[in-house]
Short mmCIF file of C-alpha atoms in Angstrom, two decimals:
data_model
loop_
_atom_site.label_atom_id
_atom_site.label_comp_id
_atom_site.label_asym_id
_atom_site.label_seq_id
_atom_site.Cartn_x
_atom_site.Cartn_y
_atom_site.Cartn_z
CA MET A 1 33.07 213.46 80.24
CA ILE A 2 35.85 216.08 80.21
CA ARG A 3 33.38 218.72 81.36
CA ALA A 4 32.25 216.33 84.07
CA VAL A 5 35.86 215.86 85.21
CA LEU A 6 36.25 219.62 85.61
CA GLN A 7 32.96 219.81 87.41
CA TYR A 8 33.01 216.94 89.90
CA ASP A 9 35.55 216.38 92.66
CA PHE A 10 35.09 212.62 92.62
CA LEU A 11 36.08 212.47 88.95
CA GLN A 12 39.16 214.60 89.56
CA ASN A 13 40.12 212.23 92.36
CA ALA A 14 39.55 209.30 90.03
CA VAL A 15 41.83 210.72 87.33
CA LEU A 16 44.55 211.59 89.86
CA SER A 17 44.41 208.14 91.41
CA ALA A 18 44.62 206.55 87.96
CA VAL A 19 47.87 208.41 87.30
CA LEU A 20 49.32 207.58 90.73
CA ALA A 21 48.37 203.92 90.41
CA SER A 22 49.98 203.74 86.97
CA ILE A 23 53.32 205.05 88.22
CA ALA A 24 53.52 202.45 90.98
CA CYS A 25 52.28 199.74 88.71
CA GLY A 26 54.57 200.59 85.78
CA ILE A 27 57.71 200.46 87.89
CA ILE A 28 56.91 197.52 90.15
CA GLY A 29 54.94 195.63 87.50
CA THR A 30 58.03 195.58 85.29
CA ILE A 31 60.13 194.18 88.12
CA ILE A 32 57.46 191.62 89.02
CA ILE A 33 57.25 190.10 85.59
CA GLU A 34 61.04 190.07 85.12
CA LYS A 35 61.57 188.38 88.50
CA LYS A 36 58.54 186.12 87.95
CA LEU A 37 56.75 187.27 91.09
CA VAL A 38 53.25 187.68 89.64
CA MET A 39 51.71 184.96 91.79
CA MET A 40 53.60 186.19 94.83
CA SER A 41 52.02 189.60 94.29
CA GLY A 42 48.60 187.97 93.99
CA GLY A 43 49.23 186.24 97.31
CA ILE A 44 50.22 189.47 99.05
CA ALA A 45 47.18 191.24 97.60
CA HIS A 46 44.73 188.63 98.85
CA THR A 47 46.37 188.49 102.27
CA SER A 48 45.74 192.22 102.63
CA PHE A 49 41.99 191.48 102.61
CA GLY A 50 42.48 190.28 106.17
CA GLY A 51 43.79 193.74 107.02
CA ILE A 52 40.77 195.42 105.49
CA GLY A 53 38.52 193.22 107.64
CA LEU A 54 40.58 194.05 110.72
CA GLY A 55 40.31 197.73 109.85
CA TYR A 56 36.52 197.54 109.93
CA PHE A 57 36.58 195.48 113.13
CA LEU A 58 38.86 197.93 114.98
CA ASN A 59 37.14 200.89 113.37
CA ILE A 60 40.30 202.28 111.77
CA GLU A 61 40.87 203.19 108.12
CA PRO A 62 40.70 199.81 106.26
CA ILE A 63 43.46 200.84 103.85
CA ILE A 64 45.88 201.14 106.80
CA GLY A 65 44.95 197.62 107.90
CA ALA A 66 45.59 196.46 104.33
CA LEU A 67 49.01 198.15 104.36
CA VAL A 68 50.02 196.38 107.58
CA PHE A 69 48.82 192.99 106.36
CA ALA A 70 50.45 193.38 102.94
CA ILE A 71 53.84 194.24 104.41
CA GLY A 72 53.47 191.44 106.95
CA ALA A 73 52.66 188.94 104.21
CA ALA A 74 55.57 190.08 102.03
CA LEU A 75 58.10 189.84 104.84
CA GLY A 76 56.59 186.57 106.07
CA ILE A 77 56.77 184.87 102.68
CA ALA A 78 60.31 186.15 102.07
CA THR A 79 61.60 185.02 105.47
CA ILE A 80 59.98 181.59 105.53
CA ARG A 81 61.12 180.92 101.98
CA ARG A 82 64.71 181.81 102.86
CA LYS A 83 64.83 179.92 106.16
CA TYR A 84 63.09 176.68 105.33
CA GLN A 85 63.58 176.49 101.57
CA THR A 86 59.85 175.81 101.25
CA HIS A 87 58.39 176.05 97.80
CA SER A 88 57.09 179.59 97.58
CA ASP A 89 54.11 178.19 95.66
CA VAL A 90 52.77 176.44 98.74
CA LEU A 91 53.47 179.43 100.98
CA ILE A 92 51.76 181.86 98.63
CA GLY A 93 48.72 179.59 98.48
CA MET A 94 48.47 179.49 102.25
CA PHE A 95 48.90 183.23 102.79
CA TRP A 96 46.40 183.87 100.00
CA ALA A 97 43.63 181.76 101.54
CA VAL A 98 44.34 182.60 105.20
CA GLY A 99 44.21 186.33 104.42
CA MET A 100 40.82 186.00 102.76
CA ALA A 101 39.54 183.80 105.60
CA LEU A 102 40.67 186.28 108.25
CA GLY A 103 38.99 189.11 106.34
CA ILE A 104 35.69 187.28 106.30
CA LEU A 105 36.07 186.36 109.98
CA PHE A 106 36.72 189.97 111.04
CA ILE A 107 33.79 191.26 108.99
CA ALA A 108 31.53 188.64 110.56
CA ILE A 109 32.44 189.59 114.12
CA THR A 110 32.27 193.34 113.44
CA PRO A 111 29.16 194.62 115.22
CA GLY A 112 26.38 196.24 113.21
CA TYR A 113 25.60 196.06 109.50
CA PRO A 114 28.23 194.23 107.41
CA PRO A 115 30.00 196.80 105.20
CA ASP A 116 29.99 196.43 101.42
CA MET A 117 33.27 194.82 100.45
CA THR A 118 32.89 194.87 96.67
CA SER A 119 34.78 198.14 96.25
CA TYR A 120 37.84 196.58 97.94
CA LEU A 121 37.53 193.30 96.09
CA PHE A 122 36.89 194.71 92.62
CA GLY A 123 37.96 198.31 92.99
CA ASP A 124 35.95 201.46 92.53
CA ILE A 125 37.98 204.32 91.24
CA LEU A 126 34.96 206.66 91.47
CA THR A 127 34.83 206.44 95.27
CA VAL A 128 38.48 207.31 95.95
CA SER A 129 38.56 209.71 98.90
CA PRO A 130 41.06 212.54 99.47
CA MET A 131 42.51 210.43 102.31
CA ASP A 132 43.05 207.51 99.87
CA LEU A 133 44.72 209.94 97.46
CA TRP A 134 47.19 211.11 100.09
CA VAL A 135 48.07 207.52 101.00
CA MET A 136 48.50 206.64 97.32
CA ALA A 137 50.68 209.70 96.64
CA ALA A 138 52.93 209.02 99.64
CA LEU A 139 53.38 205.33 98.78
CA GLY A 140 53.90 206.10 95.09
CA GLY A 141 56.56 208.64 96.04
CA ILE A 142 58.37 206.10 98.23
CA ILE A 143 58.36 203.51 95.43
CA LEU A 144 59.71 205.98 92.87
CA LEU A 145 62.39 207.25 95.22
CA VAL A 146 63.68 203.84 96.33
CA ILE A 147 63.93 202.53 92.78
CA ALA A 148 65.68 205.73 91.61
CA LEU A 149 68.12 205.55 94.53
CA LEU A 150 69.08 201.93 93.94
CA PHE A 151 68.35 201.39 90.25
CA ASN A 152 71.71 199.89 89.21
CA TYR A 153 71.71 197.50 92.16
CA PHE A 154 68.13 196.41 91.53
CA ARG A 155 68.89 195.75 87.88
CA ALA A 156 71.91 193.64 88.80
CA TYR A 157 69.86 191.76 91.42
CA LEU A 158 67.03 191.09 88.97
CA PHE A 159 69.31 189.91 86.19
CA ASP A 160 71.75 187.76 88.17
CA GLU A 161 71.20 187.46 91.89
CA GLU A 162 74.07 185.02 92.39
CA PHE A 163 76.71 187.15 90.71
CA THR A 164 75.51 190.23 92.58
CA THR A 165 75.82 188.33 95.88
CA VAL A 166 79.31 187.17 94.99
CA ARG A 167 80.25 190.80 94.35
CA GLY A 168 79.49 191.40 98.01
CA ILE A 169 76.28 193.36 97.47
CA ARG A 170 73.63 192.62 100.07
CA THR A 171 71.00 191.00 97.90
CA VAL A 172 68.99 189.90 100.94
CA PHE A 173 68.45 193.58 101.73
CA LEU A 174 67.43 194.26 98.13
CA GLU A 175 65.02 191.34 98.20
CA TYR A 176 63.27 192.52 101.37
CA MET A 177 63.18 196.05 99.99
CA LEU A 178 61.59 194.79 96.79
CA PHE A 179 58.95 192.79 98.66
CA ILE A 180 58.04 195.82 100.73
CA LEU A 181 57.73 197.90 97.56
CA ILE A 182 55.46 195.24 96.06
CA SER A 183 53.17 195.42 99.09
CA LEU A 184 53.09 199.23 98.89
CA THR A 185 52.14 198.98 95.22
CA ILE A 186 49.33 196.60 96.04
CA VAL A 187 47.91 199.00 98.60
CA VAL A 188 48.06 201.81 96.02
CA LEU A 189 46.16 199.64 93.53
CA ILE A 190 43.47 198.25 95.84
CA ARG A 191 41.23 201.31 95.50
CA VAL A 192 41.61 201.38 91.72
CA VAL A 193 41.13 197.78 90.58
CA GLY A 194 40.57 195.85 93.79
CA ILE A 195 42.34 192.93 95.42
CA ILE A 196 41.16 190.29 92.99
CA LEU A 197 42.04 192.17 89.82
CA ILE A 198 45.40 193.61 90.87
CA ILE A 199 47.67 191.07 89.22
CA ALA A 200 46.25 191.85 85.79
CA LEU A 201 46.99 195.56 86.07
CA LEU A 202 50.48 194.76 87.37
CA SER A 203 51.38 192.38 84.59
CA VAL A 204 49.57 193.56 81.45
CA PRO A 205 51.28 196.96 80.85
CA PRO A 206 54.85 195.61 81.21
CA ALA A 207 53.92 192.52 79.19
CA ILE A 208 52.98 194.83 76.33
CA ALA A 209 55.96 197.14 76.87
CA ARG A 210 58.51 194.32 76.78
CA GLN A 211 57.45 193.46 73.25
CA PHE A 212 58.84 196.80 72.10
CA THR A 213 61.90 197.60 74.19
CA TYR A 214 65.01 195.91 75.57
CA ASP A 215 65.72 198.58 78.14
CA LEU A 216 64.53 198.22 81.72
CA LYS A 217 64.09 201.96 82.28
CA LYS A 218 62.18 202.44 79.05
CA MET A 219 60.06 199.44 79.94
CA MET A 220 59.11 201.02 83.27
CA LEU A 221 58.32 204.34 81.61
CA SER A 222 56.20 202.89 78.81
CA SER A 223 54.39 200.58 81.25
CA THR A 224 53.48 203.64 83.30
CA LEU A 225 52.12 205.44 80.23
CA LEU A 226 50.19 202.36 79.16
CA GLY A 227 48.81 202.10 82.69
CA VAL A 228 47.55 205.69 82.51
CA VAL A 229 45.86 205.02 79.17
CA PHE A 230 44.23 201.80 80.43
CA CYS A 231 43.03 203.38 83.67
CA LEU A 232 41.58 206.46 82.00
CA MET A 233 39.93 204.46 79.21
CA GLY A 234 38.54 202.05 81.78
CA LEU A 235 37.35 204.95 83.88
CA TRP A 236 35.60 206.49 80.87
CA ILE A 237 33.94 203.19 79.96
CA SER A 238 32.86 202.67 83.54
CA TYR A 239 31.44 206.20 83.72
CA GLU A 240 29.56 205.91 80.43
CA LEU A 241 28.22 202.39 80.90
CA ASN A 242 27.88 202.63 84.67
CA ILE A 243 29.85 199.44 85.46
CA ALA A 244 32.56 198.83 88.08
CA SER A 245 35.79 200.60 87.13
CA GLY A 246 38.03 197.68 88.14
CA ALA A 247 36.34 195.34 85.68
CA SER A 248 36.36 197.82 82.81
CA ILE A 249 40.04 198.72 83.34
CA ILE A 250 41.14 195.07 83.44
CA LEU A 251 39.02 193.99 80.48
CA PHE A 252 40.22 196.94 78.41
CA SER A 253 43.90 196.21 79.28
CA VAL A 254 43.70 192.53 78.48
CA LEU A 255 41.88 193.20 75.20
CA SER A 256 44.64 195.67 74.29
CA PHE A 257 47.28 193.06 75.12
CA ILE A 258 45.64 190.50 72.87
CA LEU A 259 45.23 193.04 70.09
CA VAL A 260 48.85 194.24 70.28
CA SER A 261 50.23 190.69 70.39
CA VAL A 262 48.16 189.54 67.43
CA VAL A 263 48.96 192.61 65.33
CA LYS A 264 52.65 192.35 66.16
CA SER A 265 52.96 188.69 65.23
CA ARG A 266 50.98 189.32 62.02
CA LEU A 267 53.34 192.16 61.09
CA GLN A 268 56.35 189.96 61.79
CA MET A 269 54.92 187.23 59.60
CA LEU A 270 54.28 189.71 56.81
CA ARG A 271 57.82 191.05 57.07
CA LYS A 272 59.17 187.53 56.94
CA VAL A 273 57.14 186.67 53.86
CA ASN A 274 58.36 189.89 52.23
CA THR A 275 62.04 189.18 52.85
CA ASP A 276 61.53 185.57 51.76
CA THR A 277 60.09 186.60 48.40
CA LYS A 278 62.87 189.15 47.99
CA ASP A 279 65.40 186.43 48.65
CA THR A 280 63.93 184.17 46.01
CA GLN A 281 63.84 187.03 43.50
CA LEU A 282 67.51 187.76 44.00
CA MET B 1 104.34 179.35 94.01
CA LYS B 2 101.91 180.24 96.72
CA ASN B 3 98.42 178.86 97.16
CA VAL B 4 95.58 181.16 96.18
CA ILE B 5 92.82 178.85 97.39
CA GLU B 6 93.21 176.49 100.33
CA MET B 7 90.49 174.07 101.32
CA SER B 8 91.04 171.76 104.24
CA GLY B 9 88.62 169.10 105.40
CA VAL B 10 85.61 170.73 103.76
CA SER B 11 82.33 168.82 104.05
CA VAL B 12 78.90 169.96 102.92
CA TYR B 13 75.61 168.24 103.65
CA TYR B 14 72.21 168.98 102.13
CA ASP B 15 69.90 167.77 104.89
CA GLN B 16 71.26 164.25 105.42
CA ILE B 17 72.83 163.89 102.01
CA CYS B 18 76.55 164.40 101.74
CA ALA B 19 77.58 166.56 98.78
CA LEU B 20 81.26 167.06 99.62
CA ASP B 21 83.24 164.74 101.86
CA HIS B 22 86.46 165.98 103.48
CA ILE B 23 87.90 167.87 100.57
CA HIS B 24 91.52 168.95 100.79
CA LEU B 25 92.44 171.03 97.80
CA ASN B 26 95.11 173.65 97.29
CA ILE B 27 95.08 175.72 94.14
CA LYS B 28 98.31 177.44 93.23
CA GLU B 29 98.82 180.83 91.68
CA LYS B 30 98.57 180.90 87.85
CA GLU B 31 97.31 177.35 87.79
CA PHE B 32 94.82 176.36 85.09
CA LEU B 33 92.74 173.82 86.94
CA ALA B 34 89.73 171.87 85.78
CA ILE B 35 87.46 170.28 88.33
CA ILE B 36 85.76 167.39 86.63
CA GLY B 37 83.35 164.72 87.71
CA PRO B 38 79.88 163.37 87.04
CA ASN B 39 76.71 165.44 87.39
CA GLY B 40 75.68 165.63 91.02
CA GLY B 41 79.26 164.98 92.07
CA GLY B 42 79.49 168.21 94.02
CA LYS B 43 81.35 170.36 91.49
CA SER B 44 78.99 173.30 91.67
CA THR B 45 78.78 172.95 95.45
CA LEU B 46 82.55 173.21 95.70
CA LEU B 47 82.49 176.31 93.53
CA LYS B 48 79.79 177.88 95.67
CA VAL B 49 81.72 177.13 98.85
CA VAL B 50 84.75 178.96 97.49
CA LEU B 51 82.54 181.85 96.38
CA GLY B 52 80.99 182.10 99.83
CA LEU B 53 77.47 181.27 98.61
CA ILE B 54 77.36 178.08 100.68
CA LYS B 55 78.84 177.76 104.14
CA PRO B 56 80.60 174.43 104.62
CA ASP B 57 79.35 172.29 107.53
CA LYS B 58 82.90 171.30 108.37
CA GLY B 59 86.32 172.48 107.36
CA ASP B 60 87.99 175.66 106.39
CA VAL B 61 88.32 177.64 103.17
CA LYS B 62 90.80 180.41 102.55
CA VAL B 63 91.13 182.57 99.47
CA LEU B 64 94.43 184.47 99.22
CA GLY B 65 95.03 183.56 102.86
CA GLN B 66 91.80 185.23 104.01
CA PRO B 67 88.56 183.64 105.16
CA VAL B 68 86.06 183.55 102.29
CA ARG B 69 83.82 186.43 103.30
CA HIS B 70 86.50 189.09 102.94
CA SER B 71 88.02 187.94 99.71
CA GLN B 72 85.08 187.98 97.37
CA SER B 73 86.51 190.72 95.20
CA ALA B 74 89.51 188.52 94.40
CA ILE B 75 87.36 186.06 92.48
CA GLY B 76 85.78 186.75 89.10
CA TYR B 77 82.78 184.46 88.83
CA VAL B 78 81.38 183.25 85.52
CA PRO B 79 78.11 181.38 86.12
CA GLN B 80 76.53 178.85 83.79
CA PHE B 81 75.25 180.87 80.88
CA SER B 82 72.49 178.40 80.06
CA SER B 83 70.69 179.24 83.30
CA PHE B 84 69.95 182.84 82.31
CA ASP B 85 66.64 184.35 81.35
CA LYS B 86 67.61 185.43 77.85
CA GLN B 87 64.49 187.59 77.53
CA PHE B 88 65.69 189.94 80.27
CA PRO B 89 65.72 193.54 79.02
CA ILE B 90 69.42 194.31 79.31
CA ASP B 91 72.12 194.90 76.71
CA VAL B 92 75.71 193.67 76.56
CA THR B 93 77.30 196.85 77.91
CA ASP B 94 74.99 196.91 80.93
CA VAL B 95 75.74 193.27 81.71
CA VAL B 96 79.49 193.89 81.67
CA LEU B 97 79.07 197.08 83.71
CA MET B 98 77.50 194.97 86.47
CA GLY B 99 81.00 193.79 87.24
CA ARG B 100 81.94 197.34 88.23
CA LEU B 101 79.35 197.55 91.01
CA SER B 102 81.16 197.71 94.31
CA ASP B 103 79.97 196.08 97.50
CA ARG B 104 79.23 199.40 99.17
CA ILE B 105 75.72 200.42 98.15
CA ARG B 106 75.74 204.04 97.01
CA LEU B 107 72.54 205.99 96.54
CA PHE B 108 71.86 207.34 93.05
CA HIS B 109 74.78 205.21 91.87
CA SER B 110 75.91 205.76 88.32
CA PHE B 111 78.92 204.29 86.55
CA THR B 112 81.96 206.54 86.21
CA LYS B 113 83.93 207.32 83.08
CA GLU B 114 86.67 205.06 84.39
CA ASP B 115 84.18 202.19 84.76
CA ARG B 116 83.09 202.64 81.18
CA GLU B 117 86.66 202.79 79.89
CA ILE B 118 87.59 199.57 81.65
CA VAL B 119 84.49 197.88 80.27
CA GLU B 120 85.29 199.14 76.76
CA LYS B 121 88.84 197.82 77.00
CA VAL B 122 87.85 194.36 78.18
CA MET B 123 85.12 194.10 75.54
CA LYS B 124 87.72 194.91 72.86
CA GLN B 125 90.08 192.31 74.30
CA LEU B 126 87.38 189.63 74.07
CA GLU B 127 86.19 190.89 70.67
CA ILE B 128 82.66 191.61 71.76
CA ASP B 129 82.80 195.42 71.37
CA GLY B 130 80.80 195.07 68.15
CA LEU B 131 77.90 193.62 70.14
CA LYS B 132 77.64 196.23 72.85
CA ASN B 133 74.09 197.39 72.13
CA ARG B 134 72.67 193.92 71.56
CA GLN B 135 70.08 192.55 73.94
CA ILE B 136 71.50 189.36 75.44
CA GLY B 137 68.85 187.15 73.84
CA GLN B 138 70.27 188.07 70.43
CA LEU B 139 73.66 186.52 71.16
CA SER B 140 74.92 183.05 70.36
CA GLY B 141 76.00 180.82 73.24
CA GLY B 142 79.69 181.49 72.64
CA GLN B 143 79.11 185.25 72.49
CA LEU B 144 77.11 185.25 75.70
CA GLN B 145 79.84 183.23 77.39
CA ARG B 146 82.40 185.85 76.36
CA VAL B 147 80.15 188.61 77.71
CA LEU B 148 80.02 186.82 81.07
CA ILE B 149 83.80 186.35 81.08
CA ALA B 150 84.16 190.08 80.34
CA ARG B 151 81.87 190.89 83.27
CA ALA B 152 84.06 188.78 85.56
CA LEU B 153 87.25 190.36 84.21
CA VAL B 154 86.22 193.97 84.84
CA THR B 155 86.17 193.14 88.55
CA ASN B 156 89.98 192.86 88.32
CA PRO B 157 90.09 189.35 89.71
CA LYS B 158 93.12 187.34 90.82
CA ILE B 159 91.19 184.15 90.24
CA LEU B 160 88.68 183.39 87.52
CA MET B 161 86.10 180.70 88.30
CA LEU B 162 83.88 179.32 85.57
CA ASP B 163 80.92 176.96 85.90
CA GLU B 164 80.52 174.70 82.84
CA PRO B 165 81.84 177.35 80.43
CA THR B 166 81.50 175.18 77.34
CA ALA B 167 78.31 173.24 78.02
CA SER B 168 76.07 173.18 74.94
CA LEU B 169 78.61 175.00 72.76
CA ASP B 170 79.80 173.61 69.43
CA ALA B 171 83.37 172.37 69.04
CA ASN B 172 84.53 175.59 67.40
CA ALA B 173 83.16 177.84 70.15
CA LYS B 174 84.60 175.51 72.79
CA THR B 175 88.08 175.86 71.34
CA GLN B 176 87.70 179.63 71.22
CA ILE B 177 86.64 179.85 74.85
CA TYR B 178 89.57 177.70 75.98
CA ALA B 179 91.95 179.77 73.86
CA ILE B 180 90.69 182.90 75.63
CA LEU B 181 91.07 181.27 79.02
CA LYS B 182 94.58 180.12 78.18
CA GLU B 183 95.57 183.66 77.32
CA LEU B 184 93.99 185.02 80.49
CA ASN B 185 95.81 182.36 82.45
CA GLN B 186 99.08 184.23 81.93
CA LYS B 187 97.85 186.79 84.44
CA VAL B 188 95.21 185.08 86.58
CA THR B 189 94.52 181.70 88.10
CA VAL B 190 91.76 179.94 86.17
CA VAL B 191 89.45 177.32 87.68
CA VAL B 192 86.96 175.59 85.42
CA VAL B 193 84.20 173.26 86.55
CA SER B 194 83.12 170.87 83.85
CA HIS B 195 81.78 167.43 83.12
CA ASP B 196 83.14 167.62 79.62
CA MET B 197 86.38 165.65 79.96
CA GLY B 198 87.22 165.75 76.31
CA ALA B 199 87.29 169.53 76.03
CA VAL B 200 89.12 169.95 79.30
CA SER B 201 91.96 167.47 79.03
CA SER B 202 93.90 169.06 76.21
CA HIS B 203 93.78 172.64 77.47
CA VAL B 204 94.34 172.74 81.19
CA ASN B 205 97.48 171.83 83.05
CA ARG B 206 95.97 170.32 86.17
CA ILE B 207 92.78 168.53 86.95
CA ALA B 208 90.89 167.53 90.05
CA CYS B 209 88.42 164.66 89.88
CA LEU B 210 85.46 165.06 92.17
CA ASN B 211 82.62 162.77 93.10
CA LYS B 212 81.78 163.67 96.71
CA LYS B 213 85.42 162.89 97.48
CA LEU B 214 88.43 164.26 95.71
CA TYR B 215 89.83 161.27 93.82
CA TYR B 216 92.70 162.75 91.98
CA HIS B 217 94.48 166.04 91.81
CA GLY B 218 97.49 166.62 89.66
CA GLU B 219 98.75 166.71 86.12
CA ALA B 220 96.16 166.67 83.39
CA GLN B 221 96.96 163.13 82.40
CA LEU B 222 94.41 160.65 83.49
CA ASN B 223 94.29 156.94 83.39
CA ASN B 224 91.23 154.80 83.10
CA ASN B 225 91.62 153.55 86.62
CA VAL B 226 90.99 156.94 88.20
CA VAL B 227 88.20 157.74 85.79
CA ARG B 228 86.48 154.48 86.60
CA GLN B 229 86.66 155.31 90.28
CA VAL B 230 85.22 158.78 89.81
CA TYR B 231 82.52 158.03 87.28
CA GLY B 232 81.84 154.48 88.38
CA CYS B 233 82.27 153.16 84.84
CA PRO B 234 84.87 153.29 82.11
CA ILE B 235 84.71 156.43 80.01
CA ASP B 236 86.17 157.26 76.64
CA LEU B 237 89.18 159.47 77.24
CA ILE B 238 89.81 160.49 73.66
CA ALA B 239 89.39 164.19 72.95
CA HIS B 240 87.85 165.09 69.62
CA GLY B 241 89.04 167.66 67.14
CA ILE B 242 91.92 168.89 69.22
CA PRO B 243 95.48 167.62 69.43
CA HIS B 244 95.18 165.32 72.40
CA ARG B 245 97.91 164.15 74.69
CA VAL B 246 99.12 160.67 75.10
CA LEU B 247 97.72 159.62 78.42
CA LYS B 248 100.33 158.41 80.84
CA THR B 249 99.62 155.66 83.29
CA HIS B 250 99.25 157.04 86.73
CA GLU B 251 98.50 155.06 89.87
CA GLY B 252 97.13 156.04 93.23
CA GLU B 253 94.43 158.31 94.57
CA VAL B 254 94.88 161.86 95.76
CA SER B 255 98.09 163.71 95.19
#
């Protein structure tokens, strides 16, 4: 496959997009699972389907439509939640379903042949275009920059929002910023794993990383590396077996998670048994 | 002695439900005050009003003579430690350093040498410097509570406010925490919110009894009459394990 990567543009694009997606997903994924926003991210992702539909209907780049809808959904959920103290569960559910419904509606009223939506729903890393790559690189750069600029504040906000507010730091600003970053991440990931599979790629690498480190920065870094491994392995499997890349990436990541968790708990048990027998010998 | 916190006619409603009803409360400098009352009696709400997290529907709150918004740096806040996500990837030093974040957001912020020295000093004072690289989930309740007190102290507060600082701690740890607070009280005003009457009564010098209304505010000597009014039923006033005071009889409502 390595020779193929050197030979074909589409494979080079695929590898590059895997790396870009992993950076966004390592950083934001870590934040999402620490702030317990996994379902919120799923909601934003599904709402963006409406934007893809609108993109086709207006004959503009669908990914731009997705970007607009994702940011709209993020800001909408954040604002309504703050103003009316609604359960975010209910809100997320509504945005989730309405976004999908709008997407289907727009596709239906788009004149001509209905486009194939599977690559947006389930991702197809092998069809990433140079235009997609530029969008992904720009968004990934923004995510990296914002988190680097405000890292200490974000950590304080994630750990103890109330205390940070009492200190006079504008946590509302941080919250909106975070939600926008989440929607950017989702747009970066749509081409790689698709709307439906995004939450797995966001949550699996940090869920593995947090079993091995207690440091937020290290967790982001190792999640990014794990993301790269998962994406490239998934890409290879998808290339060899000729199946959709989104599915192979997600299945490979989740299998790795199960494997790591089982092995780790086994090792811990073994260590415990060892120390126990030592104790009785002494 | 001057007042550091002045509340006059403060009322807070959640939708239609009244949480605080016309509270008048002045807290004096260097006072060690415990606000006690049953769960749902508005203790945490009162704390949040003073901290500026909740805006009162009626009334006026001043901290050090200033309206709440501009005085936040005067208060060191110690939240309930039981409400934390103990899995969060952060170590003790980083938690305490949080207290050194200033309200002005600076890009590429990193903590200065001075910040780190202050943090080091306070951690020594509270005897948690041996734990500085521990992840917070590896601490006992009493240790975590001291970490949170340290974080509040590095903000250089004039007033220390603690929400249920001894809830779910054993008797030994409770005594330690109150000993620390007593020592700190020589320099700062300490306000503790608690439903644990036993632990409170033998350590603080003034108490305020709160159940929507402020029923009593004064010396830390309660009689059963007041307690019955606040809690709605008689409650055992004997403190365990600590030299407890003889409770004087005391009539009347608010001082």
